[in-house]
mmCIF file with all atom_site columns, C-alpha atoms in Angstrom:
data_model
loop_
_atom_site.group_PDB
_atom_site.id
_atom_site.type_symbol
_atom_site.label_atom_id
_atom_site.label_alt_id
_atom_site.label_comp_id
_atom_site.label_asym_id
_atom_site.label_entity_id
_atom_site.label_seq_id
_atom_site.pdbx_PDB_ins_code
_atom_site.Cartn_x
_atom_site.Cartn_y
_atom_site.Cartn_z
_atom_site.occupancy
_atom_site.B_iso_or_equiv
_atom_site.pdbx_formal_charge
_atom_site.auth_seq_id
_atom_site.auth_comp_id
_atom_site.auth_asym_id
_atom_site.auth_atom_id
_atom_site.pdbx_PDB_model_num
ATOM 1   C CA . ILE A 1 1   ? -21.330 150.694 -33.126 1.00 52.00 ? 1   ILE A CA 1
ATOM 2   C CA . ASN A 1 2   ? -21.819 152.593 -36.362 1.00 55.00 ? 2   ASN A CA 1
ATOM 3   C CA . PRO A 1 3   ? -24.123 151.471 -39.192 1.00 58.00 ? 3   PRO A CA 1
ATOM 4   C CA . SER A 1 4   ? -23.113 152.331 -42.730 1.00 61.00 ? 4   SER A CA 1
ATOM 5   C CA . LYS A 1 5   ? -25.269 154.967 -44.430 1.00 70.00 ? 5   LYS A CA 1
ATOM 6   C CA . THR A 1 6   ? -25.329 155.030 -48.206 1.00 75.00 ? 6   THR A CA 1
ATOM 7   C CA . ASP A 1 7   ? -26.019 158.251 -50.115 1.00 87.00 ? 7   ASP A CA 1
ATOM 8   C CA . LEU A 1 8   ? -28.149 156.175 -52.467 1.00 91.00 ? 8   LEU A CA 1
ATOM 9   C CA . GLY A 1 9   ? -30.752 156.437 -49.708 1.00 92.00 ? 9   GLY A CA 1
ATOM 10  C CA . LYS A 1 10  ? -31.282 160.084 -50.714 1.00 94.00 ? 10  LYS A CA 1
ATOM 11  C CA . VAL A 1 11  ? -32.368 158.967 -54.194 1.00 96.00 ? 11  VAL A CA 1
ATOM 12  C CA . SER A 1 12  ? -34.494 156.159 -52.741 1.00 96.00 ? 12  SER A CA 1
ATOM 13  C CA . LYS A 1 13  ? -36.151 158.724 -50.458 1.00 96.00 ? 13  LYS A CA 1
ATOM 14  C CA . GLN A 1 14  ? -37.264 160.803 -53.462 1.00 97.00 ? 14  GLN A CA 1
ATOM 15  C CA . ILE A 1 15  ? -38.613 157.748 -55.288 1.00 97.00 ? 15  ILE A CA 1
ATOM 16  C CA . LEU A 1 16  ? -40.537 156.580 -52.234 1.00 97.00 ? 16  LEU A CA 1
ATOM 17  C CA . GLU A 1 17  ? -41.893 160.072 -51.427 1.00 96.00 ? 17  GLU A CA 1
ATOM 18  C CA . LYS A 1 18  ? -43.434 160.254 -54.909 1.00 96.00 ? 18  LYS A CA 1
ATOM 19  C CA . ALA A 1 19  ? -44.881 156.738 -54.619 1.00 97.00 ? 19  ALA A CA 1
ATOM 20  C CA . ILE A 1 20  ? -46.333 157.492 -51.172 1.00 95.00 ? 20  ILE A CA 1
ATOM 21  C CA . SER A 1 21  ? -47.879 160.759 -52.326 1.00 93.00 ? 21  SER A CA 1
ATOM 22  C CA . ASN A 1 22  ? -49.484 159.159 -55.388 1.00 94.00 ? 22  ASN A CA 1
ATOM 23  C CA . THR A 1 23  ? -50.727 156.131 -53.455 1.00 94.00 ? 23  THR A CA 1
ATOM 24  C CA . ASN A 1 24  ? -52.153 158.280 -50.652 1.00 90.00 ? 24  ASN A CA 1
ATOM 25  C CA . SER A 1 25  ? -53.911 160.514 -53.195 1.00 90.00 ? 25  SER A CA 1
ATOM 26  C CA . SER A 1 26  ? -55.306 157.543 -55.079 1.00 92.00 ? 26  SER A CA 1
ATOM 27  C CA . LEU A 1 27  ? -56.655 155.794 -51.981 1.00 89.00 ? 27  LEU A CA 1
ATOM 28  C CA . GLY A 1 28  ? -57.698 158.830 -49.970 1.00 85.00 ? 28  GLY A CA 1
ATOM 29  C CA . PHE A 1 29  ? -55.970 157.514 -46.844 1.00 83.00 ? 29  PHE A CA 1
ATOM 30  C CA . ASN A 1 30  ? -54.891 159.859 -44.083 1.00 79.00 ? 30  ASN A CA 1
ATOM 31  C CA . GLN A 1 31  ? -51.254 159.462 -43.179 1.00 80.00 ? 31  GLN A CA 1
ATOM 32  C CA . TRP A 1 32  ? -49.702 162.394 -41.372 1.00 80.00 ? 32  TRP A CA 1
ATOM 33  C CA . ARG A 1 33  ? -46.175 163.448 -40.536 1.00 79.00 ? 33  ARG A CA 1
ATOM 34  C CA . LYS A 1 34  ? -46.941 166.256 -38.085 1.00 86.00 ? 34  LYS A CA 1
ATOM 35  C CA . THR A 1 35  ? -49.184 166.415 -35.035 1.00 89.00 ? 35  THR A CA 1
ATOM 36  C CA . LYS A 1 36  ? -50.601 169.772 -36.189 1.00 92.00 ? 36  LYS A CA 1
ATOM 37  C CA . ASP A 1 37  ? -51.884 168.158 -39.391 1.00 87.00 ? 37  ASP A CA 1
ATOM 38  C CA . VAL A 1 38  ? -53.779 165.592 -37.312 1.00 86.00 ? 38  VAL A CA 1
ATOM 39  C CA . THR A 1 39  ? -55.313 168.155 -34.974 1.00 90.00 ? 39  THR A CA 1
ATOM 40  C CA . ASP A 1 40  ? -56.315 170.399 -37.920 1.00 90.00 ? 40  ASP A CA 1
ATOM 41  C CA . TRP A 1 41  ? -57.984 167.415 -39.635 1.00 86.00 ? 41  TRP A CA 1
ATOM 42  C CA . PHE A 1 42  ? -59.793 166.464 -36.443 1.00 85.00 ? 42  PHE A CA 1
ATOM 43  C CA . GLN A 1 43  ? -61.085 170.008 -35.891 1.00 87.00 ? 43  GLN A CA 1
ATOM 44  C CA . ARG A 1 44  ? -62.390 170.191 -39.474 1.00 86.00 ? 44  ARG A CA 1
ATOM 45  C CA . LEU A 1 45  ? -63.974 166.770 -39.091 1.00 85.00 ? 45  LEU A CA 1
ATOM 46  C CA . THR A 1 46  ? -65.796 167.571 -35.848 1.00 80.00 ? 46  THR A CA 1
ATOM 47  C CA . ALA A 1 47  ? -66.930 170.955 -37.210 1.00 82.00 ? 47  ALA A CA 1
ATOM 48  C CA . THR A 1 48  ? -68.556 169.400 -40.287 1.00 81.00 ? 48  THR A CA 1
ATOM 49  C CA . HIS A 1 49  ? -70.217 166.314 -38.770 1.00 77.00 ? 49  HIS A CA 1
ATOM 50  C CA . ASP A 1 50  ? -73.307 166.430 -36.572 1.00 71.00 ? 50  ASP A CA 1
ATOM 51  C CA . LYS A 1 51  ? -73.308 162.697 -35.832 1.00 74.00 ? 51  LYS A CA 1
ATOM 52  C CA . ASP A 1 52  ? -71.241 160.759 -33.371 1.00 76.00 ? 52  ASP A CA 1
ATOM 53  C CA . LEU A 1 53  ? -67.888 159.749 -34.773 1.00 76.00 ? 53  LEU A CA 1
ATOM 54  C CA . ARG A 1 54  ? -66.027 156.571 -33.949 1.00 73.00 ? 54  ARG A CA 1
ATOM 55  C CA . PHE A 1 55  ? -62.310 155.941 -34.225 1.00 74.00 ? 55  PHE A CA 1
ATOM 56  C CA . ILE A 1 56  ? -60.180 152.867 -34.153 1.00 72.00 ? 56  ILE A CA 1
ATOM 57  C CA . GLN A 1 57  ? -56.635 152.966 -32.836 1.00 73.00 ? 57  GLN A CA 1
ATOM 58  C CA . LEU A 1 58  ? -54.213 150.238 -33.787 1.00 73.00 ? 58  LEU A CA 1
ATOM 59  C CA . ASP A 1 59  ? -50.682 149.724 -32.556 1.00 76.00 ? 59  ASP A CA 1
ATOM 60  C CA . ILE A 1 60  ? -48.265 147.318 -34.184 1.00 77.00 ? 60  ILE A CA 1
ATOM 61  C CA . GLU A 1 61  ? -45.728 145.951 -31.760 1.00 80.00 ? 61  GLU A CA 1
ATOM 62  C CA . THR A 1 62  ? -42.109 146.093 -32.989 1.00 82.00 ? 62  THR A CA 1
ATOM 63  C CA . PHE A 1 63  ? -43.182 147.604 -36.319 1.00 82.00 ? 63  PHE A CA 1
ATOM 64  C CA . TYR A 1 64  ? -39.767 148.845 -37.434 1.00 80.00 ? 64  TYR A CA 1
ATOM 65  C CA . PRO A 1 65  ? -37.662 145.743 -36.845 1.00 81.00 ? 65  PRO A CA 1
ATOM 66  C CA . SER A 1 66  ? -40.356 143.461 -38.261 1.00 84.00 ? 66  SER A CA 1
ATOM 67  C CA . ILE A 1 67  ? -40.156 144.942 -41.775 1.00 89.00 ? 67  ILE A CA 1
ATOM 68  C CA . THR A 1 68  ? -38.517 142.326 -43.953 1.00 90.00 ? 68  THR A CA 1
ATOM 69  C CA . GLU A 1 69  ? -37.324 142.554 -47.528 1.00 92.00 ? 69  GLU A CA 1
ATOM 70  C CA . THR A 1 70  ? -40.382 140.547 -48.584 1.00 94.00 ? 70  THR A CA 1
ATOM 71  C CA . LEU A 1 71  ? -42.769 142.917 -46.802 1.00 95.00 ? 71  LEU A CA 1
ATOM 72  C CA . LEU A 1 72  ? -41.097 145.962 -48.360 1.00 96.00 ? 72  LEU A CA 1
ATOM 73  C CA . ASP A 1 73  ? -41.334 144.286 -51.790 1.00 96.00 ? 73  ASP A CA 1
ATOM 74  C CA . LYS A 1 74  ? -45.063 143.689 -51.269 1.00 97.00 ? 74  LYS A CA 1
ATOM 75  C CA . ALA A 1 75  ? -45.542 147.314 -50.233 1.00 97.00 ? 75  ALA A CA 1
ATOM 76  C CA . VAL A 1 76  ? -43.713 148.578 -53.333 1.00 97.00 ? 76  VAL A CA 1
ATOM 77  C CA . ASP A 1 77  ? -45.762 146.172 -55.502 1.00 97.00 ? 77  ASP A CA 1
ATOM 78  C CA . PHE A 1 78  ? -48.916 147.618 -53.935 1.00 97.00 ? 78  PHE A CA 1
ATOM 79  C CA . ALA A 1 79  ? -47.777 151.212 -54.508 1.00 97.00 ? 79  ALA A CA 1
ATOM 80  C CA . GLU A 1 80  ? -47.040 150.353 -58.132 1.00 96.00 ? 80  GLU A CA 1
ATOM 81  C CA . LEU A 1 81  ? -50.774 149.758 -58.626 1.00 96.00 ? 81  LEU A CA 1
ATOM 82  C CA . HIS A 1 82  ? -51.185 153.507 -58.055 1.00 95.00 ? 82  HIS A CA 1
ATOM 83  C CA . CYS A 1 83  ? -48.062 154.936 -59.686 1.00 94.00 ? 83  CYS A CA 1
ATOM 84  C CA . THR A 1 84  ? -45.132 154.009 -61.888 1.00 95.00 ? 84  THR A CA 1
ATOM 85  C CA . ILE A 1 85  ? -42.082 152.497 -60.219 1.00 96.00 ? 85  ILE A CA 1
ATOM 86  C CA . SER A 1 86  ? -39.462 151.404 -62.713 1.00 96.00 ? 86  SER A CA 1
ATOM 87  C CA . GLN A 1 87  ? -37.190 148.380 -62.316 1.00 96.00 ? 87  GLN A CA 1
ATOM 88  C CA . SER A 1 88  ? -34.317 150.837 -61.949 1.00 97.00 ? 88  SER A CA 1
ATOM 89  C CA . ASP A 1 89  ? -36.171 152.598 -59.110 1.00 97.00 ? 89  ASP A CA 1
ATOM 90  C CA . ARG A 1 90  ? -36.820 149.243 -57.428 1.00 96.00 ? 90  ARG A CA 1
ATOM 91  C CA . GLY A 1 91  ? -33.125 148.438 -57.679 1.00 94.00 ? 91  GLY A CA 1
ATOM 92  C CA . ILE A 1 92  ? -32.224 151.751 -56.047 1.00 95.00 ? 92  ILE A CA 1
ATOM 93  C CA . ILE A 1 93  ? -34.684 151.167 -53.203 1.00 95.00 ? 93  ILE A CA 1
ATOM 94  C CA . LYS A 1 94  ? -33.319 147.676 -52.575 1.00 93.00 ? 94  LYS A CA 1
ATOM 95  C CA . GLN A 1 95  ? -29.670 148.691 -52.870 1.00 91.00 ? 95  GLN A CA 1
ATOM 96  C CA . ALA A 1 96  ? -30.180 151.472 -50.337 1.00 91.00 ? 96  ALA A CA 1
ATOM 97  C CA . LYS A 1 97  ? -31.300 148.827 -47.790 1.00 89.00 ? 97  LYS A CA 1
ATOM 98  C CA . LYS A 1 98  ? -28.000 146.977 -47.840 1.00 85.00 ? 98  LYS A CA 1
ATOM 99  C CA . ALA A 1 99  ? -26.272 147.865 -44.616 1.00 77.00 ? 99  ALA A CA 1
ATOM 100 C CA . LEU A 1 100 ? -23.134 146.889 -42.774 1.00 75.00 ? 100 LEU A CA 1
ATOM 101 C CA . LEU A 1 101 ? -22.485 147.341 -39.072 1.00 74.00 ? 101 LEU A CA 1
ATOM 102 C CA . PHE A 1 102 ? -19.033 148.177 -37.756 1.00 76.00 ? 102 PHE A CA 1
ATOM 103 C CA . ASN A 1 103 ? -17.599 148.086 -34.250 1.00 79.00 ? 103 ASN A CA 1
ATOM 104 C CA . GLU A 1 104 ? -13.957 148.792 -33.436 1.00 82.00 ? 104 GLU A CA 1
ATOM 105 C CA . ASN A 1 105 ? -12.757 148.268 -37.016 1.00 82.00 ? 105 ASN A CA 1
ATOM 106 C CA . SER A 1 106 ? -14.551 144.955 -37.431 1.00 83.00 ? 106 SER A CA 1
ATOM 107 C CA . CYS A 1 107 ? -17.616 144.251 -39.522 1.00 80.00 ? 107 CYS A CA 1
ATOM 108 C CA . TRP A 1 108 ? -20.477 142.459 -37.814 1.00 78.00 ? 108 TRP A CA 1
ATOM 109 C CA . VAL A 1 109 ? -22.418 139.866 -39.796 1.00 73.00 ? 109 VAL A CA 1
ATOM 110 C CA . LYS A 1 110 ? -26.092 139.143 -39.185 1.00 72.00 ? 110 LYS A CA 1
ATOM 111 C CA . LYS A 1 111 ? -27.074 135.602 -38.284 1.00 74.00 ? 111 LYS A CA 1
ATOM 112 C CA . THR A 1 112 ? -29.029 135.343 -41.531 1.00 72.00 ? 112 THR A CA 1
ATOM 113 C CA . ASN A 1 113 ? -25.990 136.534 -43.520 1.00 65.00 ? 113 ASN A CA 1
ATOM 114 C CA . ASP A 1 114 ? -28.364 138.955 -45.228 1.00 78.00 ? 114 ASP A CA 1
ATOM 115 C CA . LEU A 1 115 ? -27.413 142.572 -45.939 1.00 82.00 ? 115 LEU A CA 1
ATOM 116 C CA . PHE A 1 116 ? -31.045 143.833 -45.960 1.00 85.00 ? 116 PHE A CA 1
ATOM 117 C CA . ASP A 1 117 ? -31.721 146.215 -43.096 1.00 82.00 ? 117 ASP A CA 1
ATOM 118 C CA . LEU A 1 118 ? -33.908 149.250 -42.536 1.00 81.00 ? 118 LEU A CA 1
ATOM 119 C CA . THR A 1 119 ? -31.521 151.128 -40.336 1.00 77.00 ? 119 THR A CA 1
ATOM 120 C CA . MET A 1 120 ? -32.784 153.813 -37.996 1.00 77.00 ? 120 MET A CA 1
ATOM 121 C CA . GLY A 1 121 ? -31.580 157.154 -39.267 1.00 81.00 ? 121 GLY A CA 1
ATOM 122 C CA . SER A 1 122 ? -31.171 156.072 -42.879 1.00 86.00 ? 122 SER A CA 1
ATOM 123 C CA . TYR A 1 123 ? -32.054 158.708 -45.455 1.00 91.00 ? 123 TYR A CA 1
ATOM 124 C CA . ASP A 1 124 ? -35.126 156.811 -46.663 1.00 93.00 ? 124 ASP A CA 1
ATOM 125 C CA . GLY A 1 125 ? -36.060 154.981 -43.469 1.00 90.00 ? 125 GLY A CA 1
ATOM 126 C CA . ALA A 1 126 ? -39.173 157.022 -42.692 1.00 91.00 ? 126 ALA A CA 1
ATOM 127 C CA . GLU A 1 127 ? -40.425 156.625 -46.258 1.00 94.00 ? 127 GLU A CA 1
ATOM 128 C CA . CYS A 1 128 ? -39.940 152.851 -46.112 1.00 94.00 ? 128 CYS A CA 1
ATOM 129 C CA . TYR A 1 129 ? -42.011 152.734 -42.938 1.00 92.00 ? 129 TYR A CA 1
ATOM 130 C CA . GLU A 1 130 ? -44.677 154.956 -44.529 1.00 93.00 ? 130 GLU A CA 1
ATOM 131 C CA . ILE A 1 131 ? -45.038 152.848 -47.664 1.00 96.00 ? 131 ILE A CA 1
ATOM 132 C CA . VAL A 1 132 ? -45.275 149.665 -45.593 1.00 95.00 ? 132 VAL A CA 1
ATOM 133 C CA . GLY A 1 133 ? -47.795 151.452 -43.356 1.00 91.00 ? 133 GLY A CA 1
ATOM 134 C CA . LEU A 1 134 ? -49.929 152.315 -46.399 1.00 92.00 ? 134 LEU A CA 1
ATOM 135 C CA . TYR A 1 135 ? -49.816 148.711 -47.560 1.00 94.00 ? 135 TYR A CA 1
ATOM 136 C CA . LEU A 1 136 ? -50.838 147.421 -44.125 1.00 91.00 ? 136 LEU A CA 1
ATOM 137 C CA . LEU A 1 137 ? -53.564 150.078 -43.812 1.00 88.00 ? 137 LEU A CA 1
ATOM 138 C CA . HIS A 1 138 ? -54.964 148.930 -47.147 1.00 90.00 ? 138 HIS A CA 1
ATOM 139 C CA . LYS A 1 139 ? -54.868 145.284 -46.031 1.00 89.00 ? 139 LYS A CA 1
ATOM 140 C CA . ILE A 1 140 ? -56.684 145.923 -42.729 1.00 86.00 ? 140 ILE A CA 1
ATOM 141 C CA . SER A 1 141 ? -59.170 148.456 -44.146 1.00 82.00 ? 141 SER A CA 1
ATOM 142 C CA . SER A 1 142 ? -61.132 145.579 -45.700 1.00 75.00 ? 142 SER A CA 1
ATOM 143 C CA . PHE A 1 143 ? -61.990 144.415 -42.165 1.00 75.00 ? 143 PHE A CA 1
ATOM 144 C CA . PHE A 1 144 ? -63.827 147.640 -41.355 1.00 69.00 ? 144 PHE A CA 1
ATOM 145 C CA . ILE A 1 145 ? -67.043 148.777 -42.971 1.00 58.00 ? 145 ILE A CA 1
ATOM 146 C CA . CYS A 1 146 ? -67.379 152.520 -43.425 1.00 57.00 ? 146 CYS A CA 1
ATOM 147 C CA . HIS A 1 147 ? -70.891 153.971 -43.640 1.00 47.00 ? 147 HIS A CA 1
ATOM 148 C CA . ASN A 1 148 ? -71.268 157.493 -44.991 1.00 48.00 ? 148 ASN A CA 1
ATOM 149 C CA . GLY A 1 149 ? -74.438 159.522 -44.476 1.00 41.00 ? 149 GLY A CA 1
#
């Protein structure tokens, strides 16, 4: 089984990377790509705080397959509050999510007859997950009160 992989995903990746960077900077959220970045942050944090620190760990079951076109649209809408995303850029992001699946020279069709899919290994897959993660982090952050000082 081989999923199609459009080169348009490379362009979508660049658009999403910029949106993620601007949104992260605007909100001051911590979203890391490498374990070393996390451990460095934690060491700086513990070195500069005398008080007890508390952390919350959340795990979203089946995160990747549960991202729908609607959820991705909401995440891009949210990111647009913090940076400029043109209609053309939105079109590129959406077009890069259209995927076909082939097996032994036949094309498989999803039950929903929908071409939207965030395929594992796509050029912009990680960025799609990151932007949705930022959106969800923003949504759940209102449930937690942060006291400084």
